[in-house]
Amino acid sequence: MVKSLAQMHWDYFLLLEKDLITIAETIELCKDNNNAYGPRITQLILSAGSELDVALKSFATKVSPNSEAVSKKQANMGDYKKVIDEKALEQFSTAQVKILRSEILLAPWSHLKDGAENTLPWWKAYNEIKHHRAECYSKGTLDVALNLIAALFIVDAYIAEASLEPTGLTQIIDWGYHMHMPQLDRYYAAE
């Protein structure tokens, strides 16, 4: 059996969620610990950031196959933000992710509502950690990790939705709020 692209992304997301659960066994997932950092958190940041880059390429391919984000050999976050801005800004900028068993509610893409050129602080931190780990080690915080995981959750869920595939269950991450993709209005109206 060949897995769909949406299922491959979702399976990898669930592995990253397990890494977050491992972290949660020693660090309470709460706002008081947002500035906690360490090797496991850094590992999760690097893995989630890398997967987010791959997932954004898949999302762009699904919703905007003729965009620069798809045609460029090495697309970047700016290219992906343009696709989101053109195809799903309201969905991304208003989506909220709930960290279950905590009071944490995240809206990692909310910065985009003020313009696609706005910097995503968690993406900036990811890149600083990836390229300058020794100097930026303490920037690899729980807050950055949670926002990356939340951003990835949103992208993966919208890949699945755009593919008309269910995502499956998660253990500690779920929607706080989200809107359906506009391309699927007819599909949801027919249900």
N, CA and C atoms as an extended XYZ file, in Angstrom:
573
Properties=species:S:1:pos:R:3:atomname:S:1:resname:S:1:resid:I:1 pbc="F F F"
N         0.839       -1.182        0.000 N   MET     1
C         0.000        0.000        0.000 CA  MET     1
C         0.889        1.252        0.000 C   MET     1
N         0.591        2.150       -0.877 N   VAL     2
C         1.329        3.398       -0.963 CA  VAL     2
C         0.565        4.448       -0.156 C   VAL     2
N         1.285        5.125        0.722 N   LYS     3
C         0.666        6.181        1.518 CA  LYS     3
C         0.540        7.446        0.695 C   LYS     3
N        -0.519        8.190        0.980 N   SER     4
C        -0.684        9.485        0.331 CA  SER     4
C         0.293       10.479        0.952 C   SER     4
N         0.494       11.574        0.241 N   LEU     5
C         1.354       12.636        0.758 CA  LEU     5
C         0.819       13.170        2.077 C   LEU     5
N        -0.482       13.369        2.154 N   ALA     6
C        -1.092       13.870        3.395 CA  ALA     6
C        -0.830       12.898        4.543 C   ALA     6
N        -0.944       11.597        4.295 N   GLN     7
C        -0.714       10.607        5.350 CA  GLN     7
C         0.750       10.563        5.769 C   GLN     7
N         1.659       10.714        4.818 N   MET     8
C         3.086       10.732        5.164 CA  MET     8
C         3.402       11.922        6.070 C   MET     8
N         2.846       13.086        5.729 N   HIS     9
C         3.057       14.252        6.582 CA  HIS     9
C         2.455       14.035        7.957 C   HIS     9
N         1.258       13.488        7.992 N   TRP    10
C         0.580       13.297        9.275 CA  TRP    10
C         1.338       12.295       10.149 C   TRP    10
N         1.819       11.216        9.560 N   ASP    11
C         2.585       10.221       10.324 CA  ASP    11
C         3.822       10.860       10.953 C   ASP    11
N         4.510       11.702       10.196 N   TYR    12
C         5.699       12.355       10.735 CA  TYR    12
C         5.325       13.349       11.824 C   TYR    12
N         4.214       14.042       11.636 N   PHE    13
C         3.744       14.956       12.679 CA  PHE    13
C         3.508       14.194       13.985 C   PHE    13
N         2.892       13.024       13.895 N   LEU    14
C         2.616       12.239       15.101 CA  LEU    14
C         3.903       11.811       15.810 C   LEU    14
N         4.971       11.555       15.038 N   LEU    15
C         6.271       11.260       15.656 CA  LEU    15
C         6.806       12.482       16.413 C   LEU    15
N         6.655       13.658       15.828 N   LEU    16
C         7.097       14.877       16.507 CA  LEU    16
C         6.250       15.141       17.749 C   LEU    16
N         4.981       14.832       17.667 N   GLU    17
C         4.126       14.989       18.835 CA  GLU    17
C         4.602       14.066       19.969 C   GLU    17
N         5.055       12.867       19.630 N   LYS    18
C         5.607       11.956       20.652 CA  LYS    18
C         6.841       12.574       21.309 C   LYS    18
N         7.663       13.249       20.514 N   ASP    19
C         8.827       13.939       21.082 CA  ASP    19
C         8.380       15.017       22.067 C   ASP    19
N         7.309       15.728       21.717 N   LEU    20
C         6.771       16.742       22.625 CA  LEU    20
C         6.238       16.098       23.906 C   LEU    20
N         5.617       14.954       23.785 N   ILE    21
C         5.120       14.240       24.969 CA  ILE    21
C         6.280       13.851       25.870 C   ILE    21
N         7.393       13.419       25.282 N   THR    22
C         8.589       13.085       26.063 CA  THR    22
C         9.080       14.309       26.834 C   THR    22
N         9.099       15.446       26.174 N   ILE    23
C         9.497       16.691       26.846 CA  ILE    23
C         8.528       17.007       27.978 C   ILE    23
N         7.240       16.794       27.732 N   ALA    24
C         6.208       17.100       28.731 CA  ALA    24
C         6.301       16.205       29.969 C   ALA    24
N         7.033       15.115       29.867 N   GLU    25
C         7.233       14.250       31.030 CA  GLU    25
C         8.183       14.872       32.047 C   GLU    25
N         8.988       15.844       31.611 N   THR    26
C         9.919       16.497       32.534 CA  THR    26
C         9.684       17.985       32.694 C   THR    26
N         9.054       18.609       31.702 N   ILE    27
C         8.772       20.045       31.776 CA  ILE    27
C         7.274       20.231       31.595 C   ILE    27
N         6.660       20.853       32.550 N   GLU    28
C         5.232       21.142       32.435 CA  GLU    28
C         5.004       22.074       31.245 C   GLU    28
N         4.049       21.711       30.390 N   LEU    29
C         3.718       22.560       29.256 CA  LEU    29
C         2.792       23.661       29.741 C   LEU    29
N         3.413       24.765       30.131 N   CYS    30
C         2.657       25.914       30.625 CA  CYS    30
C         3.448       27.181       30.301 C   CYS    30
N         2.746       28.296       30.354 N   LYS    31
C         3.376       29.576       30.003 CA  LYS    31
C         4.553       29.915       30.922 C   LYS    31
N         4.516       29.458       32.160 N   ASP    32
C         5.623       29.723       33.081 CA  ASP    32
C         6.935       29.125       32.579 C   ASP    32
N         6.846       28.087       31.756 N   ASN    33
C         8.048       27.413       31.257 CA  ASN    33
C         8.377       27.779       29.804 C   ASN    33
N         7.748       28.810       29.268 N   ASN    34
C         7.982       29.201       27.872 CA  ASN    34
C         9.451       29.430       27.547 C   ASN    34
N        10.243       29.900       28.501 N   ASN    35
C        11.649       30.212       28.236 CA  ASN    35
C        12.605       29.060       28.534 C   ASN    35
N        12.054       27.898       28.905 N   ALA    36
C        12.908       26.729       29.152 CA  ALA    36
C        13.548       26.296       27.834 C   ALA    36
N        14.787       25.854       27.926 N   TYR    37
C        15.476       25.361       26.735 CA  TYR    37
C        16.401       24.227       27.136 C   TYR    37
N        16.783       23.440       26.157 N   GLY    38
C        17.671       22.308       26.398 CA  GLY    38
C        17.776       21.460       25.145 C   GLY    38
N        18.573       20.382       25.207 N   PRO    39
C        18.850       19.594       24.008 CA  PRO    39
C        17.611       18.955       23.371 C   PRO    39
N        16.703       18.430       24.181 N   ARG    40
C        15.489       17.812       23.620 CA  ARG    40
C        14.610       18.849       22.930 C   ARG    40
N        14.514       20.018       23.524 N   ILE    41
C        13.703       21.079       22.928 CA  ILE    41
C        14.353       21.536       21.621 C   ILE    41
N        15.671       21.683       21.625 N   THR    42
C        16.386       22.062       20.404 CA  THR    42
C        16.176       21.019       19.318 C   THR    42
N        16.265       19.772       19.678 N   GLN    43
C        16.051       18.687       18.710 CA  GLN    43
C        14.647       18.777       18.109 C   GLN    43
N        13.648       19.032       18.932 N   LEU    44
C        12.272       19.152       18.444 CA  LEU    44
C        12.135       20.364       17.522 C   LEU    44
N        12.756       21.469       17.888 N   ILE    45
C        12.704       22.678       17.054 CA  ILE    45
C        13.299       22.394       15.679 C   ILE    45
N        14.471       21.789       15.646 N   LEU    46
C        15.130       21.523       14.368 CA  LEU    46
C        14.331       20.542       13.518 C   LEU    46
N        13.782       19.516       14.137 N   SER    47
C        12.978       18.539       13.385 CA  SER    47
C        11.673       19.146       12.894 C   SER    47
N        10.990       19.875       13.766 N   ALA    48
C         9.708       20.481       13.384 CA  ALA    48
C         9.898       21.556       12.324 C   ALA    48
N        10.954       22.356       12.443 N   GLY    49
C        11.215       23.390       11.446 CA  GLY    49
C        11.515       22.802       10.078 C   GLY    49
N        12.311       21.757       10.060 N   SER    50
C        12.632       21.095        8.798 CA  SER    50
C        11.379       20.493        8.169 C   SER    50
N        10.580       19.824        8.966 N   GLU    51
C         9.348       19.225        8.454 CA  GLU    51
C         8.361       20.299        8.004 C   GLU    51
N         8.316       21.410        8.701 N   LEU    52
C         7.425       22.497        8.304 CA  LEU    52
C         7.800       23.009        6.915 C   LEU    52
N         9.082       23.135        6.642 N   ASP    53
C         9.545       23.564        5.328 CA  ASP    53
C         9.041       22.602        4.250 C   ASP    53
N         9.155       21.316        4.499 N   VAL    54
C         8.703       20.288        3.547 CA  VAL    54
C         7.171       20.334        3.406 C   VAL    54
N         6.476       20.458        4.517 N   ALA    55
C         5.010       20.482        4.488 CA  ALA    55
C         4.490       21.714        3.754 C   ALA    55
N         5.148       22.850        3.948 N   LEU    56
C         4.722       24.063        3.244 CA  LEU    56
C         4.869       23.899        1.734 C   LEU    56
N         5.911       23.211        1.300 N   LYS    57
C         6.084       22.932       -0.137 CA  LYS    57
C         4.923       22.069       -0.634 C   LYS    57
N         4.542       21.059        0.136 N   SER    58
C         3.414       20.206       -0.237 CA  SER    58
C         2.107       20.993       -0.253 C   SER    58
N         1.924       21.850        0.731 N   PHE    59
C         0.720       22.682        0.780 CA  PHE    59
C         0.660       23.582       -0.448 C   PHE    59
N         1.769       24.242       -0.776 N   ALA    60
C         1.810       25.123       -1.939 CA  ALA    60
C         1.518       24.338       -3.217 C   ALA    60
N         2.060       23.150       -3.322 N   THR    61
C         1.819       22.311       -4.491 CA  THR    61
C         0.338       21.979       -4.628 C   THR    61
N        -0.302       21.751       -3.497 N   LYS    62
C        -1.724       21.387       -3.499 CA  LYS    62
C        -2.625       22.562       -3.856 C   LYS    62
N        -2.361       23.743       -3.293 N   VAL    63
C        -3.301       24.863       -3.461 CA  VAL    63
C        -2.864       25.898       -4.489 C   VAL    63
N        -1.590       25.900       -4.872 N   SER    64
C        -1.088       26.890       -5.829 CA  SER    64
C         0.050       26.301       -6.652 C   SER    64
N        -0.264       25.304       -7.486 N   PRO    65
C         0.790       24.564       -8.194 CA  PRO    65
C         1.646       25.399       -9.145 C   PRO    65
N         1.174       26.566       -9.533 N   ASN    66
C         1.945       27.408      -10.451 CA  ASN    66
C         2.718       28.513       -9.740 C   ASN    66
N         2.762       28.478       -8.424 N   SER    67
C         3.430       29.531       -7.658 CA  SER    67
C         4.948       29.358       -7.661 C   SER    67
N         5.644       30.437       -7.311 N   GLU    68
C         7.106       30.374       -7.174 CA  GLU    68
C         7.507       29.405       -6.062 C   GLU    68
N         6.675       29.274       -5.055 N   ALA    69
C         6.980       28.351       -3.957 CA  ALA    69
C         7.122       26.925       -4.467 C   ALA    69
N         6.455       26.615       -5.569 N   VAL    70
C         6.529       25.278       -6.158 CA  VAL    70
C         7.612       25.218       -7.237 C   VAL    70
N         7.704       26.244       -8.051 N   SER    71
C         8.644       26.202       -9.180 CA  SER    71
C        10.101       26.429       -8.776 C   SER    71
N        10.332       27.169       -7.698 N   LYS    72
C        11.711       27.411       -7.253 CA  LYS    72
C        12.336       26.127       -6.718 C   LYS    72
N        13.614       25.950       -7.005 N   LYS    73
C        14.317       24.772       -6.483 CA  LYS    73
C        14.418       24.835       -4.956 C   LYS    73
N        14.709       26.020       -4.423 N   GLN    74
C        14.802       26.185       -2.974 CA  GLN    74
C        13.893       27.336       -2.539 C   GLN    74
N        12.620       27.014       -2.400 N   ALA    75
C        11.670       28.023       -1.923 CA  ALA    75
C        11.982       28.347       -0.469 C   ALA    75
N        11.557       29.534       -0.030 N   ASN    76
C        11.800       29.936        1.353 CA  ASN    76
C        10.483       30.372        1.989 C   ASN    76
N        10.538       30.747        3.242 N   MET    77
C         9.329       31.117        3.965 CA  MET    77
C         8.622       32.286        3.288 C   MET    77
N         9.366       33.208        2.717 N   GLY    78
C         8.738       34.314        1.997 CA  GLY    78
C         7.865       33.818        0.852 C   GLY    78
N         8.348       32.817        0.125 N   ASP    79
C         7.573       32.235       -0.977 CA  ASP    79
C         6.311       31.554       -0.446 C   ASP    79
N         6.452       30.842        0.653 N   TYR    80
C         5.299       30.143        1.232 CA  TYR    80
C         4.287       31.133        1.805 C   TYR    80
N         4.784       32.205        2.407 N   LYS    81
C         3.870       33.211        2.959 CA  LYS    81
C         3.049       33.860        1.853 C   LYS    81
N         3.637       34.025        0.669 N   LYS    82
C         2.884       34.581       -0.462 CA  LYS    82
C         1.729       33.653       -0.841 C   LYS    82
N         1.986       32.356       -0.865 N   VAL    83
C         0.925       31.391       -1.184 CA  VAL    83
C        -0.175       31.460       -0.127 C   VAL    83
N         0.224       31.471        1.125 N   ILE    84
C        -0.763       31.555        2.202 CA  ILE    84
C        -1.556       32.849        2.073 C   ILE    84
N        -0.859       33.948        1.812 N   ASP    85
C        -1.511       35.252        1.680 CA  ASP    85
C        -2.547       35.234        0.554 C   ASP    85
N        -2.222       34.574       -0.540 N   GLU    86
C        -3.117       34.553       -1.698 CA  GLU    86
C        -4.228       33.509       -1.583 C   GLU    86
N        -3.963       32.389       -0.946 N   LYS    87
C        -4.894       31.262       -0.993 CA  LYS    87
C        -5.603       30.934        0.321 C   LYS    87
N        -5.001       31.288        1.457 N   ALA    88
C        -5.594       30.835        2.721 CA  ALA    88
C        -5.233       31.730        3.898 C   ALA    88
N        -5.104       33.024        3.652 N   LEU    89
C        -4.680       33.930        4.728 CA  LEU    89
C        -5.636       33.896        5.915 C   LEU    89
N        -6.922       33.978        5.658 N   GLU    90
C        -7.872       33.995        6.774 CA  GLU    90
C        -7.816       32.691        7.569 C   GLU    90
N        -7.676       31.567        6.880 N   GLN    91
C        -7.603       30.284        7.574 CA  GLN    91
C        -6.355       30.208        8.456 C   GLN    91
N        -5.212       30.559        7.900 N   PHE    92
C        -3.962       30.460        8.644 CA  PHE    92
C        -3.887       31.503        9.762 C   PHE    92
N        -4.230       32.752        9.448 N   SER    93
C        -4.033       33.825       10.431 CA  SER    93
C        -4.994       33.750       11.614 C   SER    93
N        -6.098       33.039       11.462 N   THR    94
C        -7.054       32.920       12.568 CA  THR    94
C        -7.015       31.559       13.250 C   THR    94
N        -6.307       30.596       12.665 N   ALA    95
C        -6.256       29.246       13.233 CA  ALA    95
C        -5.583       29.261       14.599 C   ALA    95
N        -6.193       28.561       15.534 N   GLN    96
C        -5.641       28.435       16.885 CA  GLN    96
C        -5.472       26.956       17.216 C   GLN    96
N        -4.373       26.663       17.860 N   VAL    97
C        -4.059       25.292       18.257 CA  VAL    97
C        -4.022       25.228       19.773 C   VAL    97
N        -4.674       24.234       20.318 N   LYS    98
C        -4.741       24.033       21.768 CA  LYS    98
C        -3.771       22.928       22.157 C   LYS    98
N        -2.964       23.214       23.159 N   ILE    99
C        -2.125       22.177       23.760 CA  ILE    99
C        -2.971       21.585       24.885 C   ILE    99
N        -3.443       20.364       24.661 N   LEU   100
C        -4.331       19.732       25.627 CA  LEU   100
C        -3.616       19.523       26.960 C   LEU   100
N        -4.347       19.458       28.020 N   ARG   101
C        -3.823       19.320       29.387 CA  ARG   101
C        -3.026       20.547       29.815 C   ARG   101
N        -3.307       21.701       29.180 N   SER   102
C        -2.639       22.945       29.548 CA  SER   102
C        -3.564       24.105       29.217 C   SER   102
N        -3.139       25.292       29.572 N   GLU   103
C        -3.904       26.497       29.250 CA  GLU   103
C        -3.399       27.142       27.955 C   GLU   103
N        -2.496       26.481       27.262 N   ILE   104
C        -1.837       27.075       26.105 CA  ILE   104
C        -2.717       26.990       24.860 C   ILE   104
N        -2.947       28.150       24.274 N   LEU   105
C        -3.660       28.291       23.005 CA  LEU   105
C        -2.755       29.135       22.104 C   LEU   105
N        -2.382       28.597       20.962 N   LEU   106
C        -1.416       29.252       20.078 CA  LEU   106
C        -2.035       29.601       18.736 C   LEU   106
N        -1.638       30.722       18.200 N   ALA   107
C        -2.031       31.148       16.851 CA  ALA   107
C        -0.740       31.530       16.116 C   ALA   107
N         0.062       30.537       15.727 N   PRO   108
C         1.405       30.816       15.208 CA  PRO   108
C         1.447       31.617       13.916 C   PRO   108
N         0.406       31.555       13.125 N   TRP   109
C         0.392       32.262       11.850 CA  TRP   109
C        -0.307       33.614       11.950 C   TRP   109
N        -0.715       34.034       13.123 N   SER   110
C        -1.491       35.270       13.275 CA  SER   110
C        -0.725       36.509       12.815 C   SER   110
N         0.594       36.474       12.836 N   HIS   111
C         1.401       37.612       12.391 CA  HIS   111
C         1.166       37.929       10.908 C   HIS   111
N         0.689       36.951       10.160 N   LEU   112
C         0.493       37.143        8.725 CA  LEU   112
C        -0.667       38.071        8.409 C   LEU   112
N        -1.594       38.229        9.332 N   LYS   113
C        -2.755       39.080        9.034 CA  LYS   113
C        -2.357       40.537        8.841 C   LYS   113
N        -1.168       40.908        9.314 N   ASP   114
C        -0.680       42.277        9.151 CA  ASP   114
C         0.170       42.441        7.896 C   ASP   114
N         0.248       41.403        7.079 N   GLY   115
C         1.016       41.467        5.839 CA  GLY   115
C         1.988       40.315        5.736 C   GLY   115
N         2.086       39.737        4.549 N   ALA   116
C         2.919       38.552        4.340 CA  ALA   116
C         4.400       38.815        4.592 C   ALA   116
N         4.808       40.080        4.584 N   GLU   117
C         6.231       40.366        4.809 CA  GLU   117
C         6.610       40.303        6.288 C   GLU   117
N         5.635       40.204        7.163 N   ASN   118
C         5.930       40.169        8.601 CA  ASN   118
C         6.719       38.915        8.970 C   ASN   118
N         7.658       39.109        9.856 N   THR   119
C         8.488       38.016       10.332 CA  THR   119
C         7.708       37.171       11.332 C   THR   119
N         7.861       35.880       11.212 N   LEU   120
C         7.290       34.947       12.183 CA  LEU   120
C         8.380       34.700       13.223 C   LEU   120
N         8.195       35.143       14.463 N   PRO   121
C         9.283       35.063       15.446 CA  PRO   121
C         9.793       33.639       15.681 C   PRO   121
N         8.924       32.668       15.667 N   TRP   122
C         9.349       31.283       15.878 CA  TRP   122
C        10.157       30.768       14.687 C   TRP   122
N         9.874       31.243       13.475 N   TRP   123
C        10.651       30.832       12.296 CA  TRP   123
C        12.028       31.485       12.317 C   TRP   123
N        12.064       32.729       12.737 N   LYS   124
C        13.345       33.434       12.861 CA  LYS   124
C        14.232       32.713       13.887 C   LYS   124
N        13.652       32.341       15.026 N   ALA   125
C        14.419       31.626       16.051 CA  ALA   125
C        14.906       30.273       15.522 C   ALA   125
N        14.044       29.560       14.807 N   TYR   126
C        14.438       28.276       14.223 CA  TYR   126
C        15.661       28.447       13.326 C   TYR   126
N        15.628       29.431       12.448 N   ASN   127
C        16.756       29.655       11.540 CA  ASN   127
C        18.017       30.067       12.280 C   ASN   127
N        17.881       30.878       13.317 N   GLU   128
C        19.052       31.274       14.106 CA  GLU   128
C        19.668       30.054       14.791 C   GLU   128
N        18.834       29.187       15.316 N   ILE   129
C        19.317       27.974       15.988 CA  ILE   129
C        19.954       27.029       14.967 C   ILE   129
N        19.321       26.904       13.813 N   LYS   130
C        19.828       26.005       12.769 CA  LYS   130
C        21.197       26.459       12.260 C   LYS   130
N        21.366       27.758       12.073 N   HIS   131
C        22.602       28.260       11.464 CA  HIS   131
C        23.666       28.706       12.474 C   HIS   131
N        23.245       29.036       13.695 N   HIS   132
C        24.180       29.565       14.700 CA  HIS   132
C        23.864       28.960       16.078 C   HIS   132
N        23.885       27.652       16.160 N   ARG   133
C        23.434       26.971       17.365 CA  ARG   133
C        24.183       27.401       18.616 C   ARG   133
N        25.489       27.520       18.554 N   ALA   134
C        26.262       27.870       19.755 CA  ALA   134
C        25.870       29.247       20.288 C   ALA   134
N        25.748       30.216       19.395 N   GLU   135
C        25.418       31.576       19.833 CA  GLU   135
C        23.939       31.739       20.196 C   GLU   135
N        23.085       30.923       19.605 N   CYS   136
C        21.629       31.107       19.759 CA  CYS   136
C        20.954       29.963       20.509 C   CYS   136
N        21.728       29.150       21.189 N   TYR   137
C        21.192       27.971       21.872 CA  TYR   137
C        20.029       28.324       22.798 C   TYR   137
N        20.158       29.386       23.554 N   SER   138
C        19.114       29.741       24.525 CA  SER   138
C        17.852       30.296       23.857 C   SER   138
N        17.903       30.552       22.553 N   LYS   139
C        16.692       30.976       21.830 CA  LYS   139
C        15.804       29.782       21.489 C   LYS   139
N        16.325       28.592       21.671 N   GLY   140
C        15.568       27.373       21.393 CA  GLY   140
C        14.659       27.026       22.554 C   GLY   140
N        13.656       27.840       22.756 N   THR   141
C        12.792       27.710       23.936 CA  THR   141
C        11.588       26.814       23.681 C   THR   141
N        10.954       26.443       24.771 N   LEU   142
C         9.718       25.677       24.698 CA  LEU   142
C         8.681       26.445       23.882 C   LEU   142
N         8.607       27.761       24.050 N   ASP   143
C         7.657       28.576       23.301 CA  ASP   143
C         7.891       28.449       21.796 C   ASP   143
N         9.132       28.502       21.361 N   VAL   144
C         9.454       28.347       19.942 CA  VAL   144
C         9.046       26.954       19.469 C   VAL   144
N         9.378       25.931       20.246 N   ALA   145
C         9.028       24.552       19.878 CA  ALA   145
C         7.516       24.384       19.748 C   ALA   145
N         6.769       24.911       20.708 N   LEU   146
C         5.310       24.769       20.666 CA  LEU   146
C         4.716       25.503       19.468 C   LEU   146
N         5.235       26.681       19.160 N   ASN   147
C         4.725       27.417       18.000 CA  ASN   147
C         5.063       26.711       16.686 C   ASN   147
N         6.240       26.130       16.584 N   LEU   148
C         6.589       25.363       15.388 CA  LEU   148
C         5.682       24.146       15.232 C   LEU   148
N         5.460       23.429       16.318 N   ILE   149
C         4.572       22.257       16.278 CA  ILE   149
C         3.159       22.690       15.907 C   ILE   149
N         2.693       23.794       16.487 N   ALA   150
C         1.350       24.295       16.179 CA  ALA   150
C         1.258       24.717       14.713 C   ALA   150
N         2.280       25.406       14.212 N   ALA   151
C         2.296       25.823       12.808 CA  ALA   151
C         2.270       24.606       11.891 C   ALA   151
N         3.050       23.590       12.239 N   LEU   152
C         3.083       22.358       11.450 CA  LEU   152
C         1.737       21.646       11.494 C   LEU   152
N         1.127       21.588       12.653 N   PHE   153
C        -0.195       20.973       12.793 CA  PHE   153
C        -1.182       21.633       11.817 C   PHE   153
N        -1.172       22.961       11.770 N   ILE   154
C        -2.089       23.700       10.904 CA  ILE   154
C        -1.820       23.370        9.439 C   ILE   154
N        -0.564       23.401        9.034 N   VAL   155
C        -0.221       23.108        7.643 CA  VAL   155
C        -0.621       21.678        7.288 C   VAL   155
N        -0.267       20.725        8.136 N   ASP   156
C        -0.595       19.327        7.855 CA  ASP   156
C        -2.104       19.097        7.806 C   ASP   156
N        -2.835       19.738        8.689 N   ALA   157
C        -4.292       19.590        8.686 CA  ALA   157
C        -4.890       20.167        7.411 C   ALA   157
N        -4.361       21.294        6.954 N   TYR   158
C        -4.880       21.880        5.716 CA  TYR   158
C        -4.432       21.099        4.477 C   TYR   158
N        -3.275       20.457        4.523 N   ILE   159
C        -2.889       19.555        3.431 CA  ILE   159
C        -3.901       18.425        3.351 C   ILE   159
N        -4.226       17.839        4.490 N   ALA   160
C        -5.189       16.743        4.524 CA  ALA   160
C        -6.558       17.216        4.051 C   ALA   160
N        -6.952       18.395        4.493 N   GLU   161
C        -8.257       18.920        4.097 CA  GLU   161
C        -8.290       19.201        2.598 C   GLU   161
N        -7.242       19.810        2.070 N   ALA   162
C        -7.189       20.091        0.639 CA  ALA   162
C        -7.149       18.800       -0.182 C   ALA   162
N        -6.679       17.722        0.420 N   SER   163
C        -6.628       16.412       -0.227 CA  SER   163
C        -7.894       15.607        0.021 C   SER   163
N        -8.814       16.174        0.813 N   LEU   164
C       -10.053       15.499        1.218 CA  LEU   164
C        -9.765       14.191        1.943 C   LEU   164
N        -8.763       14.228        2.821 N   GLU   165
C        -8.396       13.062        3.621 CA  GLU   165
C        -8.504       13.415        5.093 C   GLU   165
N        -9.019       12.498        5.903 N   PRO   166
C        -9.034       12.766        7.350 CA  PRO   166
C        -7.624       12.679        7.918 C   PRO   166
N        -7.372       13.390        9.017 N   THR   167
C        -6.031       13.417        9.595 CA  THR   167
C        -5.817       12.362       10.659 C   THR   167
N        -6.785       12.032       11.433 N   GLY   168
C        -6.589       11.096       12.528 CA  GLY   168
C        -6.494       11.832       13.850 C   GLY   168
N        -6.243       11.099       14.889 N   LEU   169
C        -6.248       11.648       16.241 CA  LEU   169
C        -4.846       12.022       16.709 C   LEU   169
N        -4.795       13.019       17.569 N   THR   170
C        -3.545       13.413       18.203 CA  THR   170
C        -3.672       13.141       19.696 C   THR   170
N        -2.544       13.228       20.401 N   GLN   171
C        -2.571       12.968       21.841 CA  GLN   171
C        -2.641       14.231       22.674 C   GLN   171
N        -1.885       15.281       22.296 N   ILE   172
C        -1.904       16.485       23.135 CA  ILE   172
C        -2.055       17.777       22.344 C   ILE   172
N        -2.301       17.671       21.045 N   ILE   173
C        -2.451       18.863       20.222 CA  ILE   173
C        -3.759       18.748       19.451 C   ILE   173
N        -4.528       19.818       19.437 N   ASP   174
C        -5.786       19.806       18.697 CA  ASP   174
C        -6.157       21.231       18.307 C   ASP   174
N        -7.169       21.378       17.508 N   TRP   175
C        -7.651       22.691       17.123 CA  TRP   175
C        -8.249       23.420       18.312 C   TRP   175
N        -7.946       24.698       18.425 N   GLY   176
C        -8.684       25.576       19.311 CA  GLY   176
C        -9.771       26.245       18.495 C   GLY   176
N        -9.423       26.556       17.242 N   TYR   177
C       -10.349       27.181       16.299 CA  TYR   177
C        -9.729       27.086       14.914 C   TYR   177
N       -10.551       26.834       13.908 N   HIS   178
C       -10.067       26.911       12.533 CA  HIS   178
C       -11.233       27.071       11.571 C   HIS   178
N       -10.920       27.581       10.396 N   MET   179
C       -11.883       27.740        9.311 CA  MET   179
C       -11.510       26.769        8.204 C   MET   179
N       -12.515       26.281        7.495 N   HIS   180
C       -12.248       25.398        6.359 CA  HIS   180
C       -11.618       26.175        5.213 C   HIS   180
N       -10.929       25.464        4.353 N   MET   181
C       -10.316       26.060        3.173 CA  MET   181
C       -11.420       26.502        2.206 C   MET   181
N       -11.282       27.672        1.585 N   PRO   182
C       -12.338       28.145        0.677 CA  PRO   182
C       -12.525       27.250       -0.538 C   PRO   182
N       -11.469       26.570       -0.975 N   GLN   183
C       -11.572       25.697       -2.135 CA  GLN   183
C       -12.545       24.544       -1.886 C   GLN   183
N       -12.847       24.278       -0.622 N   LEU   184
C       -13.662       23.117       -0.285 CA  LEU   184
C       -15.102       23.470        0.071 C   LEU   184
N       -15.506       24.701       -0.175 N   ASP   185
C       -16.863       25.116        0.179 CA  ASP   185
C       -17.924       24.187       -0.408 C   ASP   185
N       -17.768       23.817       -1.675 N   ARG   186
C       -18.757       22.920       -2.303 CA  ARG   186
C       -18.774       21.562       -1.616 C   ARG   186
N       -17.609       21.067       -1.230 N   TYR   187
C       -17.519       19.770       -0.576 CA  TYR   187
C       -18.275       19.788        0.762 C   TYR   187
N       -18.041       20.833        1.563 N   TYR   188
C       -18.706       20.908        2.859 CA  TYR   188
C       -20.198       21.196        2.727 C   TYR   188
N       -20.600       21.919        1.688 N   ALA   189
C       -22.015       22.195        1.459 CA  ALA   189
C       -22.773       20.924        1.090 C   ALA   189
N       -22.084       19.977        0.449 N   ALA   190
C       -22.723       18.737        0.021 CA  ALA   190
C       -22.884       17.741        1.150 C   ALA   190
N       -22.180       17.918        2.235 N   GLU   191
C       -22.257       16.956        3.339 CA  GLU   191
C       -23.610       16.974        4.008 C   GLU   191
